[in-house]
mmCIF file of C-alpha atoms and ligand atoms in Angstrom:
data_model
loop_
_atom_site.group_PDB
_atom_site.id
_atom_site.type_symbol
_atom_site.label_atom_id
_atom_site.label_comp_id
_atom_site.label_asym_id
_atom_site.label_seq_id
_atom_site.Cartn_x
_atom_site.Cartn_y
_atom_site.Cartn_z
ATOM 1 C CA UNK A 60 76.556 106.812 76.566
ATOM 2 C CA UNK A 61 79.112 106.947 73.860
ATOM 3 C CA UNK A 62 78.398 108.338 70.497
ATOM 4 C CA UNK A 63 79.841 106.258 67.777
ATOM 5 C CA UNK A 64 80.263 109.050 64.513
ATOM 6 C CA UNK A 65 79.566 108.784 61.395
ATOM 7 C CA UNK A 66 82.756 108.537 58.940
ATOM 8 C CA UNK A 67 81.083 112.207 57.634
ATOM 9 C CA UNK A 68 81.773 112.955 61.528
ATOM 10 C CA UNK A 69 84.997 111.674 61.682
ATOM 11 C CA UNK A 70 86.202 114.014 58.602
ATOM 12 C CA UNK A 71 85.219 116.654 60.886
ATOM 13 C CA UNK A 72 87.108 115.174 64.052
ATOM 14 C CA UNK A 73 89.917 115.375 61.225
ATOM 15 C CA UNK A 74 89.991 118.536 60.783
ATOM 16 C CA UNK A 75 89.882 119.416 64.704
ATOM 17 C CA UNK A 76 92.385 117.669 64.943
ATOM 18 C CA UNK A 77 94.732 119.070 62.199
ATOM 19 C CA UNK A 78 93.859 122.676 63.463
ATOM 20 C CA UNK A 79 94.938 121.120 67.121
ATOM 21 C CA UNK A 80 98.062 119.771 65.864
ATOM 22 C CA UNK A 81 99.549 122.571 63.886
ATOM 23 C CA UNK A 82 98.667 124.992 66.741
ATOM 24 C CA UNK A 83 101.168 122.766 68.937
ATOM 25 C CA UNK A 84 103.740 123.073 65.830
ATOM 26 C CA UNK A 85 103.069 126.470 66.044
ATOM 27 C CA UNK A 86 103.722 127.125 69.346
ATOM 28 C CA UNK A 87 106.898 124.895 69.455
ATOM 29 C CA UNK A 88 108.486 127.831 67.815
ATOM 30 C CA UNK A 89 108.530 130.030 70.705
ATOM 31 C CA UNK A 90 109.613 127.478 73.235
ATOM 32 C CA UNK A 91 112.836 128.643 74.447
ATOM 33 C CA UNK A 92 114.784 129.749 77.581
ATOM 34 C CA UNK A 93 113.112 133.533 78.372
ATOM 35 C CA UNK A 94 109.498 132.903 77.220
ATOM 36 C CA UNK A 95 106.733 133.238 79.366
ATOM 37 C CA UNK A 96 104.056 130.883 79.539
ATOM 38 C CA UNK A 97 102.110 133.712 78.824
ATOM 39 C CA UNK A 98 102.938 134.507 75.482
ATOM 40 C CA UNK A 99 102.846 130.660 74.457
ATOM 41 C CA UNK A 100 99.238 130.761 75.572
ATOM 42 C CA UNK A 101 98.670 134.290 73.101
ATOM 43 C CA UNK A 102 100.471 132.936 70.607
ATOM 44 C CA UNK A 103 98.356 129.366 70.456
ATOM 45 C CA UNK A 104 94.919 131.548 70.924
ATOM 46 C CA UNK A 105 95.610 133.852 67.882
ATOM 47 C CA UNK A 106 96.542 130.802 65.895
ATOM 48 C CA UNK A 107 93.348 128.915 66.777
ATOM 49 C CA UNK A 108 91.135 132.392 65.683
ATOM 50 C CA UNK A 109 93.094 133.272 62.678
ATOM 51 C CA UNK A 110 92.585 129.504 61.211
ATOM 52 C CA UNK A 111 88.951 129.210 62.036
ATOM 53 C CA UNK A 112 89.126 127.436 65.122
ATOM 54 C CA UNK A 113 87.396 128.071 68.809
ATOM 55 C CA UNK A 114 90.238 127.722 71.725
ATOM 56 C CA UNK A 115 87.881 125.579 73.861
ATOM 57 C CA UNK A 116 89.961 125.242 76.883
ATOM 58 C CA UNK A 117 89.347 129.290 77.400
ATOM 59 C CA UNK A 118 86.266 129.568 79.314
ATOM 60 C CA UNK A 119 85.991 125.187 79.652
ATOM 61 C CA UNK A 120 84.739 124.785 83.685
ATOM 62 C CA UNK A 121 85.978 128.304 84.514
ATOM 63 C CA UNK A 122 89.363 127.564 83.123
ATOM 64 C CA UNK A 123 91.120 130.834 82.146
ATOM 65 C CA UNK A 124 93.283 129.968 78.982
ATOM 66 C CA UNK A 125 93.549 128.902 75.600
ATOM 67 C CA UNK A 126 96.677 126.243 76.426
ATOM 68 C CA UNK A 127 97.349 123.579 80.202
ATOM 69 C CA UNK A 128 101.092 124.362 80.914
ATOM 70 C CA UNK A 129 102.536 121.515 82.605
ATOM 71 C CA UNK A 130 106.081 122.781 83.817
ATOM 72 C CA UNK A 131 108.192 120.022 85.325
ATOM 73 C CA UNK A 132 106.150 118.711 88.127
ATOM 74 C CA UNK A 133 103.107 119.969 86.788
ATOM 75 C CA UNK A 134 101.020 117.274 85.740
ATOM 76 C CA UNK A 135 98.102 118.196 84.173
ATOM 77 C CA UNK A 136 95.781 121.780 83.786
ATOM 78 C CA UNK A 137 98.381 124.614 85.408
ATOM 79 C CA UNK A 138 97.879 128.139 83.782
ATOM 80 C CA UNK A 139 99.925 130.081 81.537
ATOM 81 C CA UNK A 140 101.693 132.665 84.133
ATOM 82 C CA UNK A 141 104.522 135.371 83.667
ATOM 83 C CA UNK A 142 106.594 131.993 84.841
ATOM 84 C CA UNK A 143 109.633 132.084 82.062
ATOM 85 C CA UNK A 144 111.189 129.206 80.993
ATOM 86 C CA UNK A 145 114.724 128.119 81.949
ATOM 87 C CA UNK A 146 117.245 125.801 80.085
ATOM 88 C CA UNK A 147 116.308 121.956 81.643
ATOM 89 C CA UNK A 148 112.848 122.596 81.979
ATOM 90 C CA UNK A 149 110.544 120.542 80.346
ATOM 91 C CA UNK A 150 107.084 122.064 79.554
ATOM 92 C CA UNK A 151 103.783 120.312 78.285
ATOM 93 C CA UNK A 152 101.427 121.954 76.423
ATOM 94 C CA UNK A 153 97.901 120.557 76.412
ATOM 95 C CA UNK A 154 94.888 122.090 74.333
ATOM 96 C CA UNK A 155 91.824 121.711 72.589
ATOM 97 C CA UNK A 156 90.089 123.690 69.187
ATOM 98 C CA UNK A 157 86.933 123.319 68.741
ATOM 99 C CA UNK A 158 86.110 123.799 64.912
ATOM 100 C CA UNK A 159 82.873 123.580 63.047
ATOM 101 C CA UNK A 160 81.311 122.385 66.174
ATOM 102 C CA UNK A 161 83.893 119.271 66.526
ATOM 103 C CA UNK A 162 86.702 119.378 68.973
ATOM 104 C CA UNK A 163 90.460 118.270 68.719
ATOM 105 C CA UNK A 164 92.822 117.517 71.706
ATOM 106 C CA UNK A 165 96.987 117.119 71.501
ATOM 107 C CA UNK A 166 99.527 117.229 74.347
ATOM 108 C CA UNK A 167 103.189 117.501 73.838
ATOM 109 C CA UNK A 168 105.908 117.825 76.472
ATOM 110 C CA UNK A 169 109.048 119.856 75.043
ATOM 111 C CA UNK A 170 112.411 120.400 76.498
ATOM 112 C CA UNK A 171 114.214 123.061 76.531
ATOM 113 C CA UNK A 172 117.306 123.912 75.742
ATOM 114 C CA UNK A 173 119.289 120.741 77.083
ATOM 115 C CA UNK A 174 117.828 118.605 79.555
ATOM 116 C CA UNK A 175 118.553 115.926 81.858
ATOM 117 C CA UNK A 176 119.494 112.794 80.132
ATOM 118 C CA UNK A 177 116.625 110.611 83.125
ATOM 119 C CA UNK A 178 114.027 113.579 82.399
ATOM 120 C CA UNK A 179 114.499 113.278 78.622
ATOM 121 C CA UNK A 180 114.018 109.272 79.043
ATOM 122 C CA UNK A 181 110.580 110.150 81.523
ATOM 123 C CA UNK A 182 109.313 111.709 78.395
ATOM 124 C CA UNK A 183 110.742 108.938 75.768
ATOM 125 C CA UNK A 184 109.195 106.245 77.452
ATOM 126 C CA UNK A 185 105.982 108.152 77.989
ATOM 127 C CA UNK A 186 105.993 109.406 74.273
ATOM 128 C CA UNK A 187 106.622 105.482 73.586
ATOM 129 C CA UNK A 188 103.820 104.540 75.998
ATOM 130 C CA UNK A 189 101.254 106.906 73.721
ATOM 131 C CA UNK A 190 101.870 104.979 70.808
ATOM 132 C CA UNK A 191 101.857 101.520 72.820
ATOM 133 C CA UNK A 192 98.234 102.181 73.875
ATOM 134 C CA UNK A 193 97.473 103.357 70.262
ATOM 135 C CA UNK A 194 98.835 99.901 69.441
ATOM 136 C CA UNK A 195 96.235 97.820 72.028
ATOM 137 C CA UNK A 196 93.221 99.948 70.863
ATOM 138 C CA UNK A 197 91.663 97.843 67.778
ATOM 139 C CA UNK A 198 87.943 97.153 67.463
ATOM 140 C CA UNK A 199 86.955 94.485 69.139
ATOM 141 C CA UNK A 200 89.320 94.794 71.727
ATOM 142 C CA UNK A 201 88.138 96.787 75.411
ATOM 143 C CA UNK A 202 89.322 99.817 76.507
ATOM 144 C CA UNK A 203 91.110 97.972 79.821
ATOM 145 C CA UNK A 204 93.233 96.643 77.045
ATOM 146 C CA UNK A 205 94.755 99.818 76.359
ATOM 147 C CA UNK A 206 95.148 100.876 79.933
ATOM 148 C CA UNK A 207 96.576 97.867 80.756
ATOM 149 C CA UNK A 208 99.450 97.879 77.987
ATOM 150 C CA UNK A 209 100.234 101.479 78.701
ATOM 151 C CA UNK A 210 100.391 101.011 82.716
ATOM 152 C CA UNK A 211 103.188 97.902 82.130
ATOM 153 C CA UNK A 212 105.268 99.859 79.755
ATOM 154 C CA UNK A 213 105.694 102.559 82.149
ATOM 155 C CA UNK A 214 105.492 100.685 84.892
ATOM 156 C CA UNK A 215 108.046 98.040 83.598
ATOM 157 C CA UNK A 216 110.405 100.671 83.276
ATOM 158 C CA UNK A 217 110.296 102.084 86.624
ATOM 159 C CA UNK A 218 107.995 105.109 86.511
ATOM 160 C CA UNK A 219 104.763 105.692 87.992
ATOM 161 C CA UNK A 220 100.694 106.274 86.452
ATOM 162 C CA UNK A 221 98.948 108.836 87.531
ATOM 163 C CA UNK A 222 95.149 107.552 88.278
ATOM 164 C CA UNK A 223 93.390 110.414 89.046
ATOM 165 C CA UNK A 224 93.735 111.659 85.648
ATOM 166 C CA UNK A 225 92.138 109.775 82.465
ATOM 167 C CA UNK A 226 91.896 109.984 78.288
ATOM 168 C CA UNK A 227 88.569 110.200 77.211
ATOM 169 C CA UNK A 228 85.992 109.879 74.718
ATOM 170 C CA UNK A 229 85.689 113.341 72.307
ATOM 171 C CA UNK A 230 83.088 115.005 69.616
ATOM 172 C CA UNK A 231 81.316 117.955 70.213
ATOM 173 C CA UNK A 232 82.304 117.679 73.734
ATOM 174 C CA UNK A 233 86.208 118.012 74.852
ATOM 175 C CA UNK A 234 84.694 114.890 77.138
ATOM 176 C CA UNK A 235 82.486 111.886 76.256
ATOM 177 C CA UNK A 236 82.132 108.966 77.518
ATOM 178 C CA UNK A 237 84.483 106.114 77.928
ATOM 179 C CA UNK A 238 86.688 107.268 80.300
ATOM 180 C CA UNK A 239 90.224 106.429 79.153
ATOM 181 C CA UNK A 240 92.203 105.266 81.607
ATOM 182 C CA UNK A 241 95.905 105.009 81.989
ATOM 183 C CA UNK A 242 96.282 101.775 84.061
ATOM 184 C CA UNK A 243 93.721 98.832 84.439
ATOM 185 C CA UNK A 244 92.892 94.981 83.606
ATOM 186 C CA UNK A 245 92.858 93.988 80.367
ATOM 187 C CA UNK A 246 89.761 92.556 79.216
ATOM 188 C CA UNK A 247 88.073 95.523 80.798
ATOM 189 C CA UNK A 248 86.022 98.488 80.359
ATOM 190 C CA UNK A 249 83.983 99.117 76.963
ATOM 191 C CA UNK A 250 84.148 97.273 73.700
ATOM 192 C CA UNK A 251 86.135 99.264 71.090
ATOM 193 C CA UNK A 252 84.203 99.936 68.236
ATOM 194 C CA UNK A 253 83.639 101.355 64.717
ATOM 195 C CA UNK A 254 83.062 105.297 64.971
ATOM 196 C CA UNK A 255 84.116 105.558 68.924
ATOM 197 C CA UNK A 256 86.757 108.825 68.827
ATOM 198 C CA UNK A 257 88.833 108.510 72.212
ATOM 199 C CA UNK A 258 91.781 110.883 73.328
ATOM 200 C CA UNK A 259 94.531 108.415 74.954
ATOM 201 C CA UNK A 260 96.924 110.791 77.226
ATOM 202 C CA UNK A 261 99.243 108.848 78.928
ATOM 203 C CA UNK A 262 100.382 110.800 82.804
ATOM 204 C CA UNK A 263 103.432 109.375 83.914
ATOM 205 C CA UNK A 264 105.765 110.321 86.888
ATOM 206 C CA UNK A 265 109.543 109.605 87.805
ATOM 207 C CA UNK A 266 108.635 109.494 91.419
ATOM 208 C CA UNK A 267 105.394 108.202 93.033
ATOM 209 C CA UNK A 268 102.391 108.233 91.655
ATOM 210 C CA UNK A 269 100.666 110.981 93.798
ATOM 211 C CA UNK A 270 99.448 114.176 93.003
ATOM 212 C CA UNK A 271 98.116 117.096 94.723
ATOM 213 C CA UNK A 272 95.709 119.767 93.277
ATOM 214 C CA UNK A 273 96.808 123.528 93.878
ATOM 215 C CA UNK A 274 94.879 125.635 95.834
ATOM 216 C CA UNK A 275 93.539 127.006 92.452
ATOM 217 C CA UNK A 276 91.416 124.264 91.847
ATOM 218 C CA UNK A 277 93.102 123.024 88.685
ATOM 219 C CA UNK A 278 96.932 123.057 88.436
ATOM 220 C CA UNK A 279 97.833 119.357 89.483
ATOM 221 C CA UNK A 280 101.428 118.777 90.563
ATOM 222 C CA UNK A 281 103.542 115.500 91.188
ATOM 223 C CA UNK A 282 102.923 115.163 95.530
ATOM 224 C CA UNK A 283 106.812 114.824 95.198
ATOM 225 C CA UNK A 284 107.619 117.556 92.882
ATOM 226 C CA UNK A 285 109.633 115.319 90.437
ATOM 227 C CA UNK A 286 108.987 115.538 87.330
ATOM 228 C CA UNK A 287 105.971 114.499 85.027
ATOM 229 C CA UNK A 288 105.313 114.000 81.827
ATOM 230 C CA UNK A 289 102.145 113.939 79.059
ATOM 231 C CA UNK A 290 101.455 113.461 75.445
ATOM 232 C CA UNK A 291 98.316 113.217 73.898
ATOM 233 C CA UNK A 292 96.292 111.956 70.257
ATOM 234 C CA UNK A 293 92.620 112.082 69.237
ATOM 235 C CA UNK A 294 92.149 109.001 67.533
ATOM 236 C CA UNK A 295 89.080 107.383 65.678
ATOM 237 C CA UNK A 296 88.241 104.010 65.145
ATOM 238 C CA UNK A 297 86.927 103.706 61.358
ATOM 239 C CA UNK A 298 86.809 101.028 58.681
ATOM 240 C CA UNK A 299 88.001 98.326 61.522
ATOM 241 C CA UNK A 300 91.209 99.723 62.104
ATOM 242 C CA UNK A 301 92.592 102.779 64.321
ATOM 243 C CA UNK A 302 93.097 106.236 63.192
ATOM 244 C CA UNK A 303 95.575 108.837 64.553
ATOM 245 C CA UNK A 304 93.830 112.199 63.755
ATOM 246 C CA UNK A 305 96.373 114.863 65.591
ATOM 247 C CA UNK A 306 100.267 114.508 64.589
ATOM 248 C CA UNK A 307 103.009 115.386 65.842
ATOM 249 C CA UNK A 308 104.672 115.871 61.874
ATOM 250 C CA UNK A 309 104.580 119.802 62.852
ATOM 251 C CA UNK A 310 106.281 119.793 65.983
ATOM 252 C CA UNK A 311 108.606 117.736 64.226
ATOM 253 C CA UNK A 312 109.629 119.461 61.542
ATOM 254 C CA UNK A 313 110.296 122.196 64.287
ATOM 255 C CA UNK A 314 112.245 120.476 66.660
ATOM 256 C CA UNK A 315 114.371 118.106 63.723
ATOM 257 C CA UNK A 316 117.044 116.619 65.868
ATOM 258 C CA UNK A 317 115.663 117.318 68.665
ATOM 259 C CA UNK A 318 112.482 115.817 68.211
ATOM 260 C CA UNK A 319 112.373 112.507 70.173
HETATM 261 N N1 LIG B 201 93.443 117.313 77.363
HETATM 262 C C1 LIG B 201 92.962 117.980 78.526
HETATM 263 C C2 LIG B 201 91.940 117.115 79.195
HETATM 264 O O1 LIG B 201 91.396 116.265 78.546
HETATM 265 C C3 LIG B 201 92.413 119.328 78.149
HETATM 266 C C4 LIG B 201 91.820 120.050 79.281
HETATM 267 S S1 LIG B 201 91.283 121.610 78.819
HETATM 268 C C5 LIG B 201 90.738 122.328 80.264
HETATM 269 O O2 LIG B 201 91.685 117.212 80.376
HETATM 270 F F1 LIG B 201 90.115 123.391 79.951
HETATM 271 F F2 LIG B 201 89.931 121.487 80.904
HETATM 272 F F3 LIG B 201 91.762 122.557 81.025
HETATM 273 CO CO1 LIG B 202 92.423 115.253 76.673
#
């Protein structure tokens, strides 16, 4: 069942969403060789609190923190750890506020320090591939379309789509219904409609496409341990065209030149 919103709704999603988005601009400030994971996680939960927001990964399923660290061949979901971040790593950093009962959801992967020229064009292409599936989603169109256009981007340019792992619908729940898939037919999957708000999170490897789940139940790795990357908008579809409720303008303005 998908729940279309109500443009009243959607200003709410809005404001998730900015909350969501300047957490991640927030936390960008601290990414640097010599952080833990650890205080990134602190630093994104007091942010959350002190601006009226709900971190509603912390507790989501059992799952024990505020932010999903994604450290090189981390996929998806790993857990903020006394792990401390070198120069060449690249680190994702997926979360979700809940505020005034309506959730936001962003992912951003961040070098740091200076990287490896073929990691830095993993996450280019899969930054690229974000806004490609942005591009496909317009009402009337099915959500296969946007799976399909973000598969053959990456795919095209010789990386691999991880399937196990999907975008999704999101409201009052971090997942609704449709499932957003990264790969697919086009001409597939749900119609795309007025007041549908979807999350489109594009997981894309440098090696194969496999993944293996850690013995903790959550932290997903590449099966090959190259590297992986992951970005991520809440959009909403309103007024027959697309929306793009998180931003990345915060992380931005931190990172300047080296925001890609
Ligand atoms: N964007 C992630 C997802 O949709 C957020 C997960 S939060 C967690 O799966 F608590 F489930 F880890
Ligand atoms: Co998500």
């Amino acid at each position: 069942m998908i729940y279309l919103k109500t443009p009243e709704e959607i200003n709410q999603m809005r404001e998730a969403a900015t909350l969501v988005s300047r957490t991640l601009g927030e936390v960008a400030r601290w990414i640097a060789p010599g952080v833990t994971t650890l205080k990134l996680d602190t630093i994104a939960r007091e942010f959350m609190r002190d601006n009226g927001g709900r971190p509603a990964c912390l507790g989501y399923e059992g799952f024990p923190a505020t932010l999903c660290i994604e450290v090189n061949e981390t996929v998806v979901h790993g857990f903020p750890s006394n792990y401390t971040l070198r120069e060449g790593d690249i680190i994702g950093i997926d979360t979700v506020v809940e505020k005034d009962g309506f959730m936001g959801d962003s992912c951003y992967t961040f070098p740091v320090g200076e990287i490896d020229p073929k990691v830095m064009d993993l996450c280019k292409t899969t930054k690229e591939s974000l806004y490609v599936g942005i591009e496909a989603c317009r009402p009337g169109h099915r959500i296969g379309d946007i799976a399909n256009a973000v598969q053959t981007y990456c795919e095209r340019r010789g990386y691999s789509v991880v399937r196990e792992m999907c975008g999704h619908g999101i409201g009052h729940s971090m997942h609704e219904s449709p499932e957003v898939p990264n790969y697919g037919r086009r001409g597939t999957g749900p119609v795309i409609r007025n007041g549908m708000c979807i999350c489109i999170e594009p997981m894309i490897n440098m090696g194969s496409r496999n993944i293996v789940i850690e013995r903790d139940g959550w932290t997903c790795r590449t099966k090959d341990r190259k590297p992986s990357a992951h970005y991520e908008h809440t959009l909403a579809i309103i007024d027959d065209h697309v929306e793009i409720l998180t931003t990345f303008d915060y992380i931005q303005e931190v990172l300047q030149d080296k925001f890609i």
